Amino acid sequence: MLEFDLLVIGGGPGGYVAAIRAAQRGLRVCVVEKERPGGVCLNWGCIPTKAMLRSAEVFHTLTNAAEFGVLADNVRYDFAAVRQRKDAIVKELTDGVAGLLKASGVTLIEGHARFVEPTVVEVHEVDASPIFDGGPRYAAPAGTAIRRVTARDVIVATGSVPAQLPIPGAGLPGVVTSDGAFGLTEVPRRLVIIGGSAVGAEWATLFATFGSQVTVVEMQDRLVPLEDKGIGDALGRSFRKRGITVLTGATVTAITEGDALRVSVGGPAAHELDADVVLVGVGRRPNTSELGLDVTGIDTNASGFIEVDDRLRTSVEHVYAIGDVTGRAMLAHVASHQGITAAEVIAGHDTHIDYSVIPAATFTHPEIASVGLTEKAARAAGHEVITAKFPFAALGRAKTFGETEGFIKIVAGQSHQEVLGVHIIGPSASDLIAEGALAISLEATLDELADTIHAHPTLGEIGMEAAMAGLGLPVHIAPRKR
């Protein structure tokens, strides 16, 4: 039996970060991972989708190069090469994580961990056969346990997997999850995407840029419904301008097979769609079905997510959980911060995680990013608010960049003008949101944002410009009519 101070089950952005931090604190650490290190983020989420979206962005830029005075003839894409580039980036990063673990003195064991006691696991070999919808993922454990590992403390960091919708026909060939979409070897001519939140919207952007006839079906009244209403409405307008069909307030009731996939859509205007591929971009569930949680007695909620406190402790002493498996905020950067917090607690440091400032980004075209409260949420929480907006179209750098679509919206308290939320749709939104997160963390006010000198010409000026507008002192847009 192998013995360690800390056993981390899962090597994703939560697990490997926790392992490295614990090793830095002097603990003997082991990570058990059944796939390549990096988890969903590096293998099936953040990185591969963004690599492919970057290829789509380059293609879009080249096909519109004449606007910049650049003549590019016969521009076309090679989807196989797009996928090869994605694979190369993923391999480089996952190999890098493995190297970081090794350099930190962390023992990495390949296999599937299953609890036999709360702090003891058996590690099984895994069958590297493809999953049902085409993604080269590892299947359930195969054969007998190859070794047993015990530790003083355990962190469960097994992440999540796509949820299967209870829709008749959801298991038909040609119906894929967000993971299975990576198995597509060609761009579908007609694509129906179920779900218009971040996952569905990103895939819609990717395939529409490459020429697919894309329809997005979203049950809420707008795309990206967790974002501020103005952001969702703006994305819907942008998608429609780009030829993407957006059906909101609608649901998919059934999928049938014929010459093509026939998708039945229910809602105010019920009808049917033909598709070559249907992509399910809705929901994820905790990846715990083969973990043997019942042996540990760990408490889970009604959806199966592991319940933890602000120190990531489960209901069982010496067992912690981090990342998607906790169901808190299913974002890679949150998992990493949870991992650091859990490692510090296990190492004897009195710390806890604060979820009050969590930025999020959606890599559509235009990009979306947000942090803090939406206007609706701020009012519901009892705040009297003012809002400040500034369009990218009034920003010099956006003009030179050739990307003027979108805006920033700042939600601030009326009395003290403290920043409560920042919401962006437009170029480089995912990078610009960091200033908003810092502003909320430091309890900055509109005055402080407006008084901070920003470099010119940059996209980053937009936060300063919006703050001045919120103060009623805009320089580069006309003042609001009173």
Coordinates of C-alpha atoms in Angstrom, one line a residue:
M1 CA 0.0 0.0 0.0
L2 CA 1.3 3.5 -0.9
E3 CA 1.0 6.1 1.9
F4 CA 0.9 9.9 1.5
D5 CA 0.0 13.0 3.5
L6 CA -2.5 14.0 0.8
L7 CA -4.3 12.1 -2.0
V8 CA -5.9 14.1 -4.7
I9 CA -8.4 12.3 -6.9
G10 CA -8.5 14.1 -10.2
G11 CA -5.8 16.1 -12.0
G12 CA -7.9 19.0 -13.4
P13 CA -7.4 22.7 -12.7
G14 CA -8.5 22.2 -9.2
G15 CA -6.7 19.0 -8.4
Y16 CA -3.3 19.7 -9.9
V17 CA -3.2 23.2 -8.4
A18 CA -4.1 21.8 -5.0
A19 CA -1.4 19.1 -5.3
I20 CA 1.3 21.6 -6.2
R21 CA 0.4 24.0 -3.4
A22 CA 0.3 21.2 -0.9
A23 CA 3.7 20.0 -2.0
Q24 CA 5.0 23.6 -1.6
R25 CA 3.8 23.4 2.0
G26 CA 5.9 20.3 2.6
L27 CA 3.3 17.5 2.2
R28 CA 3.9 14.2 0.5
V29 CA 1.2 14.3 -2.3
C30 CA -0.2 11.8 -4.7
V31 CA -2.6 12.6 -7.6
V32 CA -4.7 9.8 -9.2
E33 CA -5.9 10.7 -12.7
K34 CA -7.5 8.4 -15.3
E35 CA -6.8 10.6 -18.3
R36 CA -4.2 13.2 -19.3
P37 CA -3.6 15.8 -16.6
G38 CA -5.5 19.0 -16.9
G39 CA -9.1 17.7 -16.5
V40 CA -12.0 18.9 -18.6
C41 CA -10.5 22.4 -18.9
L42 CA -7.4 21.4 -20.7
N43 CA -8.7 18.4 -22.5
W44 CA -12.4 19.0 -23.3
G45 CA -13.3 22.6 -22.4
C46 CA -11.5 25.9 -22.0
I47 CA -8.4 25.3 -24.0
P48 CA -9.5 23.2 -27.0
T49 CA -12.6 25.3 -27.6
K50 CA -10.6 28.5 -27.5
A51 CA -8.0 27.1 -29.8
M52 CA -10.6 26.3 -32.4
L53 CA -12.4 29.6 -31.8
R54 CA -9.1 31.3 -32.5
S55 CA -8.9 29.5 -35.8
A56 CA -12.4 30.7 -36.6
E57 CA -11.5 34.2 -35.6
V58 CA -8.5 34.2 -38.0
F59 CA -10.7 32.9 -40.8
H60 CA -13.3 35.6 -40.1
T61 CA -10.6 38.3 -40.1
L62 CA -9.1 37.1 -43.4
T63 CA -12.5 36.9 -45.1
N64 CA -13.0 40.5 -44.1
A65 CA -9.5 41.6 -44.7
A66 CA -10.5 44.1 -47.5
E67 CA -11.9 46.3 -44.8
F68 CA -8.3 46.8 -43.6
G69 CA -6.9 47.4 -47.0
V70 CA -5.5 43.9 -47.2
L71 CA -6.5 41.7 -50.2
A72 CA -6.6 38.0 -49.4
D73 CA -7.9 35.9 -52.2
N74 CA -9.3 32.4 -52.1
V75 CA -9.4 32.2 -48.3
R76 CA -10.5 28.9 -47.0
Y77 CA -10.1 26.7 -43.9
D78 CA -8.9 23.2 -43.3
F79 CA -10.9 21.7 -40.5
A80 CA -8.6 18.8 -40.1
A81 CA -5.7 21.2 -39.6
V82 CA -7.9 23.2 -37.1
R83 CA -8.3 20.1 -35.1
Q84 CA -4.7 19.1 -35.3
R85 CA -3.6 22.5 -34.0
K86 CA -6.1 22.1 -31.1
D87 CA -4.7 18.7 -30.3
A88 CA -1.1 20.0 -30.4
I89 CA -1.9 22.8 -28.0
V90 CA -3.8 20.5 -25.6
K91 CA -0.8 18.0 -25.6
E92 CA 1.7 20.7 -24.9
L93 CA -0.3 22.0 -22.0
T94 CA -1.2 18.7 -20.5
D95 CA 2.4 17.6 -20.8
G96 CA 3.3 20.8 -19.1
V97 CA 1.0 20.0 -16.1
A98 CA 2.6 16.6 -15.8
G99 CA 6.0 18.2 -15.8
L100 CA 4.9 20.7 -13.1
L101 CA 3.7 17.9 -10.9
K102 CA 6.9 16.0 -11.3
A103 CA 9.0 19.1 -10.6
S104 CA 7.0 19.7 -7.4
G105 CA 7.6 16.2 -6.2
V106 CA 4.0 15.1 -6.6
T107 CA 3.5 11.4 -7.4
L108 CA 1.1 11.0 -10.4
I109 CA -0.6 7.6 -10.7
E110 CA -2.6 6.8 -13.9
G111 CA -5.8 5.0 -13.2
H112 CA -9.3 5.2 -11.8
A113 CA -9.7 5.7 -8.0
R114 CA -12.5 4.1 -6.1
F115 CA -13.0 4.5 -2.3
V116 CA -12.8 1.5 -0.1
E117 CA -12.6 3.6 3.1
P118 CA -12.9 7.4 3.6
T119 CA -9.1 7.9 3.2
V120 CA -8.2 4.8 1.3
V121 CA -8.7 4.1 -2.5
E122 CA -8.1 1.3 -4.9
V123 CA -6.6 2.4 -8.2
H124 CA -8.0 0.5 -11.2
E125 CA -6.7 0.3 -14.7
V126 CA -8.9 2.0 -17.3
D127 CA -10.2 1.1 -20.7
A128 CA -9.2 3.7 -23.2
S129 CA -12.2 3.1 -25.5
P130 CA -14.2 6.0 -27.0
I131 CA -17.3 7.2 -25.3
F132 CA -20.8 7.0 -26.9
D133 CA -20.7 10.3 -28.7
G134 CA -17.4 10.2 -30.3
G135 CA -15.0 11.8 -27.9
P136 CA -11.8 9.8 -27.1
R137 CA -12.5 9.7 -23.4
Y138 CA -11.6 6.9 -21.0
A139 CA -14.4 4.5 -20.0
A140 CA -15.2 3.0 -16.6
P141 CA -12.6 0.9 -14.6
A142 CA -11.5 -2.3 -16.2
G143 CA -10.1 -5.3 -14.3
T144 CA -9.0 -5.6 -10.7
A145 CA -7.3 -2.9 -8.7
I146 CA -3.6 -2.5 -9.5
R147 CA -2.7 -0.8 -6.2
R148 CA -4.1 0.7 -3.0
V149 CA -3.4 4.2 -1.8
T150 CA -4.0 5.7 1.6
A151 CA -3.5 9.2 2.9
R152 CA -4.1 11.3 6.0
D153 CA -6.3 13.7 3.9
V154 CA -8.1 13.3 0.6
I155 CA -9.3 15.9 -1.9
V156 CA -12.0 14.8 -4.4
A157 CA -11.5 16.7 -7.6
T158 CA -13.2 14.6 -10.2
G159 CA -15.0 17.4 -12.0
S160 CA -18.2 17.0 -14.0
V161 CA -19.5 15.4 -17.2
P162 CA -22.2 16.6 -19.7
A163 CA -25.7 15.9 -18.4
Q164 CA -28.0 13.8 -20.6
L165 CA -31.3 15.5 -21.3
P166 CA -34.5 13.4 -21.0
I167 CA -35.5 14.1 -24.6
P168 CA -36.8 11.3 -26.8
G169 CA -34.1 10.6 -29.4
A170 CA -31.2 12.2 -27.4
G171 CA -29.2 9.0 -27.9
L172 CA -29.4 8.9 -31.7
P173 CA -26.3 8.9 -33.8
G174 CA -25.5 12.5 -34.7
V175 CA -26.6 13.9 -31.3
V176 CA -23.5 14.9 -29.4
T177 CA -22.6 16.6 -26.2
S178 CA -20.1 19.4 -25.9
D179 CA -17.4 16.7 -25.3
G180 CA -18.6 14.7 -28.3
A181 CA -18.4 17.7 -30.6
F182 CA -14.6 17.3 -30.6
G183 CA -15.1 14.0 -32.4
L184 CA -16.7 15.8 -35.4
T185 CA -14.3 15.5 -38.3
E186 CA -16.1 17.9 -40.6
V187 CA -18.2 21.1 -40.2
P188 CA -21.9 20.1 -40.2
R189 CA -24.0 21.8 -42.9
R190 CA -27.0 22.2 -40.5
L191 CA -26.5 22.3 -36.8
V192 CA -29.1 22.6 -34.0
I193 CA -27.7 23.6 -30.6
I194 CA -29.8 22.9 -27.5
G195 CA -29.0 25.6 -25.0
G196 CA -27.9 29.2 -25.5
S197 CA -25.7 29.7 -22.4
A198 CA -21.9 29.9 -22.6
V199 CA -21.3 26.4 -24.0
G200 CA -23.9 26.5 -26.7
A201 CA -23.1 30.1 -27.6
E202 CA -19.4 29.4 -28.1
W203 CA -20.1 26.3 -30.3
A204 CA -22.6 28.4 -32.3
T205 CA -19.9 31.1 -32.9
L206 CA -17.4 28.5 -34.0
F207 CA -19.5 26.6 -36.5
A208 CA -21.4 29.6 -37.9
T209 CA -18.0 31.2 -38.7
F210 CA -17.0 28.1 -40.6
G211 CA -20.3 28.1 -42.6
S212 CA -22.7 26.0 -40.7
Q213 CA -26.4 26.9 -40.8
V214 CA -26.8 27.2 -37.0
T215 CA -30.0 27.3 -34.9
V216 CA -29.8 27.9 -31.2
V217 CA -32.8 26.8 -29.1
E218 CA -32.9 28.4 -25.6
M219 CA -35.7 27.9 -23.1
Q220 CA -35.2 31.3 -21.4
D221 CA -36.1 34.6 -23.0
R222 CA -32.6 35.4 -24.1
L223 CA -29.2 34.0 -24.8
V224 CA -26.7 33.6 -21.9
P225 CA -29.5 34.1 -19.4
L226 CA -27.2 34.3 -16.4
E227 CA -25.7 37.5 -17.7
D228 CA -27.2 41.0 -17.4
K229 CA -30.3 41.2 -19.6
G230 CA -28.7 43.9 -21.9
I231 CA -25.8 41.5 -22.6
G232 CA -28.0 38.6 -23.6
D233 CA -30.2 40.8 -25.8
A234 CA -27.1 42.3 -27.5
L235 CA -25.6 38.8 -28.2
G236 CA -29.0 37.8 -29.7
R237 CA -28.9 40.7 -32.1
S238 CA -25.3 40.1 -33.0
F239 CA -26.0 36.4 -33.7
R240 CA -29.0 37.1 -35.9
K241 CA -26.9 39.7 -37.9
R242 CA -24.4 36.9 -38.5
G243 CA -27.1 34.6 -39.8
I244 CA -27.5 32.4 -36.7
T245 CA -31.1 31.5 -36.0
V246 CA -32.0 32.2 -32.3
L247 CA -35.1 30.7 -30.9
T248 CA -35.7 31.8 -27.3
G249 CA -38.5 30.8 -25.0
A250 CA -38.4 27.4 -26.8
T251 CA -37.6 23.8 -26.0
V252 CA -36.6 20.7 -27.9
T253 CA -39.3 18.1 -27.3
A254 CA -38.1 15.3 -29.4
I255 CA -35.4 14.2 -32.0
T256 CA -36.3 11.6 -34.6
E257 CA -34.2 9.9 -37.3
G258 CA -34.8 10.0 -41.1
D259 CA -32.9 11.3 -44.0
A260 CA -31.7 13.9 -41.5
L261 CA -32.3 14.4 -37.8
R262 CA -35.7 16.0 -37.3
V263 CA -35.8 18.3 -34.2
S264 CA -39.2 19.1 -32.8
V265 CA -39.3 22.5 -31.1
G266 CA -42.0 23.5 -28.7
G267 CA -42.9 27.0 -27.6
P268 CA -44.9 29.9 -28.8
A269 CA -44.2 29.0 -32.4
A270 CA -43.8 25.2 -32.4
H271 CA -42.2 23.7 -35.5
E272 CA -39.6 21.2 -36.7
L273 CA -36.0 21.6 -37.9
D274 CA -33.8 19.4 -40.0
A275 CA -30.2 19.0 -38.8
D276 CA -27.1 16.9 -39.6
V277 CA -25.9 17.3 -36.1
V278 CA -27.6 18.2 -32.8
L279 CA -25.3 19.5 -30.1
V280 CA -26.6 19.3 -26.5
G281 CA -25.0 22.2 -24.7
V282 CA -27.1 22.2 -21.5
G283 CA -26.1 21.2 -18.0
R284 CA -23.4 19.1 -16.4
R285 CA -23.5 16.5 -13.6
P286 CA -20.9 15.6 -11.0
N287 CA -18.4 12.9 -12.1
T288 CA -18.9 10.6 -9.1
S289 CA -20.8 7.6 -10.4
E290 CA -17.8 5.3 -10.4
L291 CA -16.1 6.8 -7.3
G292 CA -17.7 4.7 -4.6
L293 CA -18.9 7.7 -2.5
D294 CA -21.4 5.5 -0.7
V295 CA -18.5 3.9 1.1
T296 CA -17.4 7.3 2.6
G297 CA -20.8 8.6 3.8
I298 CA -20.1 12.0 2.2
D299 CA -23.2 14.2 2.1
T300 CA -24.4 15.2 -1.4
N301 CA -27.3 17.4 -2.4
A302 CA -30.3 16.4 -4.4
S303 CA -28.4 16.8 -7.7
G304 CA -25.5 14.6 -6.5
F305 CA -23.0 17.4 -5.9
I306 CA -20.7 17.1 -2.9
E307 CA -21.6 19.5 -0.1
V308 CA -18.7 21.5 1.3
D309 CA -18.1 24.4 3.7
D310 CA -16.0 27.5 3.0
R311 CA -12.9 25.6 3.8
L312 CA -13.9 22.9 1.2
R313 CA -14.4 20.3 4.0
T314 CA -17.1 17.6 3.3
S315 CA -19.2 16.0 6.0
V316 CA -16.5 13.4 6.5
E317 CA -13.4 14.3 8.5
H318 CA -10.2 14.5 6.4
V319 CA -12.1 14.4 3.1
Y320 CA -12.3 17.6 1.0
A321 CA -13.9 18.3 -2.3
I322 CA -13.2 21.0 -4.9
G323 CA -14.2 22.1 -8.4
D324 CA -17.2 21.2 -10.5
V325 CA -18.0 18.2 -8.2
T326 CA -19.1 20.7 -5.5
G327 CA -21.5 22.4 -7.9
R328 CA -20.6 25.9 -6.5
A329 CA -19.4 27.9 -9.5
M330 CA -18.4 25.5 -12.3
L331 CA -15.5 27.4 -13.7
A332 CA -11.9 26.4 -14.0
H333 CA -10.5 29.4 -12.1
V334 CA -12.9 28.8 -9.2
A335 CA -11.7 25.2 -9.0
S336 CA -8.1 26.4 -8.9
H337 CA -8.8 28.8 -6.0
Q338 CA -10.8 26.1 -4.2
G339 CA -7.8 23.8 -4.7
I340 CA -5.4 26.4 -3.2
T341 CA -7.7 27.0 -0.2
A342 CA -8.2 23.3 0.5
A343 CA -4.4 22.7 0.3
E344 CA -3.7 25.6 2.7
V345 CA -6.3 24.3 5.2
I346 CA -4.9 20.8 5.1
A347 CA -1.4 22.2 5.6
G348 CA -2.7 23.9 8.8
H349 CA -3.4 27.5 7.6
D350 CA -6.5 29.2 8.7
T351 CA -8.1 30.4 5.5
H352 CA -11.3 30.1 3.5
I353 CA -12.7 30.8 0.1
D354 CA -14.7 33.9 -0.8
Y355 CA -17.1 33.5 -3.7
S356 CA -18.2 37.2 -3.8
V357 CA -16.0 38.2 -6.7
I358 CA -16.0 35.6 -9.5
P359 CA -15.3 36.8 -13.1
A360 CA -16.7 34.8 -16.0
A361 CA -16.0 34.9 -19.7
T362 CA -17.8 33.6 -22.8
F363 CA -15.7 33.4 -25.9
T364 CA -18.4 34.3 -28.5
H365 CA -17.9 36.9 -31.2
P366 CA -18.3 39.4 -29.7
E367 CA -16.8 38.2 -26.4
I368 CA -18.8 38.5 -23.1
A369 CA -17.4 38.9 -19.6
S370 CA -18.9 39.8 -16.3
V371 CA -18.2 40.1 -12.6
G372 CA -20.3 41.0 -9.6
L373 CA -24.0 41.8 -9.6
T374 CA -26.3 42.4 -12.5
E375 CA -28.6 45.4 -12.3
K376 CA -31.5 43.1 -11.6
A377 CA -29.6 41.2 -8.9
A378 CA -28.4 44.4 -7.3
R379 CA -31.9 45.8 -7.0
A380 CA -33.2 42.5 -5.7
A381 CA -30.6 42.7 -3.0
G382 CA -31.9 46.0 -1.9
H383 CA -29.3 48.3 -3.5
E384 CA -30.3 51.6 -5.0
V385 CA -28.2 51.7 -8.1
I386 CA -27.0 53.8 -10.9
T387 CA -25.7 52.3 -14.2
A388 CA -23.0 53.6 -16.4
K389 CA -22.5 52.5 -20.1
F390 CA -20.0 53.3 -22.8
P391 CA -20.0 51.8 -26.3
F392 CA -16.9 50.4 -28.0
A393 CA -17.9 52.4 -31.1
A394 CA -16.9 55.6 -29.3
L395 CA -13.4 54.2 -28.4
G396 CA -10.5 55.1 -30.7
R397 CA -8.7 51.8 -30.2
A398 CA -11.8 49.8 -31.1
K399 CA -12.1 51.8 -34.3
T400 CA -8.5 51.1 -35.3
F401 CA -9.0 47.5 -34.2
G402 CA -12.0 47.1 -36.5
E403 CA -14.2 45.8 -33.7
T404 CA -16.7 48.3 -32.5
E405 CA -19.7 46.1 -31.5
G406 CA -20.7 46.1 -27.9
F407 CA -20.4 48.1 -24.7
I408 CA -19.5 48.1 -21.0
K409 CA -22.0 48.5 -18.3
I410 CA -21.1 49.3 -14.7
V411 CA -23.6 48.8 -11.9
A412 CA -22.8 51.0 -8.9
G413 CA -24.4 52.0 -5.6
Q414 CA -26.3 55.2 -5.8
S415 CA -25.1 56.7 -2.4
H416 CA -21.4 55.9 -2.4
Q417 CA -21.0 55.0 -6.1
E418 CA -19.2 51.8 -5.2
V419 CA -18.8 49.3 -8.1
L420 CA -21.2 46.4 -7.6
G421 CA -20.9 44.8 -11.1
V422 CA -19.2 45.1 -14.4
H423 CA -20.6 43.6 -17.6
I424 CA -18.9 43.7 -21.0
I425 CA -19.8 42.6 -24.5
G426 CA -17.2 43.4 -27.1
P427 CA -13.5 42.9 -28.2
S428 CA -11.2 41.4 -25.5
A429 CA -13.9 41.4 -22.9
S430 CA -12.3 38.4 -21.2
D431 CA -9.1 40.4 -20.6
L432 CA -10.9 43.7 -19.7
I433 CA -13.0 42.1 -16.9
A434 CA -9.9 41.8 -14.6
E435 CA -10.1 45.6 -13.8
G436 CA -13.8 45.1 -12.9
A437 CA -12.9 42.2 -10.6
L438 CA -10.1 44.2 -8.9
A439 CA -12.4 47.2 -8.5
I440 CA -15.0 45.2 -6.7
S441 CA -12.4 43.5 -4.5
L442 CA -10.9 46.8 -3.5
E443 CA -14.4 48.4 -3.1
A444 CA -13.5 51.0 -5.7
T445 CA -15.9 53.8 -6.6
L446 CA -16.8 55.4 -10.0
D447 CA -14.7 58.4 -8.9
E448 CA -11.6 56.2 -8.4
L449 CA -12.0 54.5 -11.8
A450 CA -12.5 57.9 -13.5
D451 CA -9.5 59.4 -11.8
T452 CA -7.2 56.5 -12.7
I453 CA -5.1 57.4 -15.8
H454 CA -5.5 54.8 -18.4
A455 CA -3.1 54.4 -21.4
H456 CA -4.4 55.7 -24.8
P457 CA -5.3 54.4 -27.2
T458 CA -6.4 51.1 -25.6
L459 CA -9.5 49.1 -25.2
G460 CA -8.9 49.3 -21.4
E461 CA -10.0 53.0 -21.4
I462 CA -13.6 51.8 -21.7
G463 CA -13.9 51.3 -17.9
M464 CA -12.6 54.9 -17.2
E465 CA -14.9 56.3 -19.8
A466 CA -17.9 54.5 -18.5
A467 CA -17.2 55.7 -14.9
M468 CA -17.1 59.3 -16.1
A469 CA -20.4 58.7 -17.9
G470 CA -21.9 57.3 -14.7
L471 CA -20.8 60.4 -12.8
G472 CA -22.6 62.5 -15.4
L473 CA -19.3 63.9 -16.8
P474 CA -18.8 62.0 -20.1
V475 CA -16.1 63.3 -22.4
H476 CA -16.4 61.1 -25.5
I477 CA -20.1 60.5 -25.6
A478 CA -23.0 62.9 -25.4
P479 CA -24.4 63.3 -21.8
R480 CA -27.7 61.7 -20.9
K481 CA -30.8 63.8 -21.5
R482 CA -32.3 64.7 -18.2

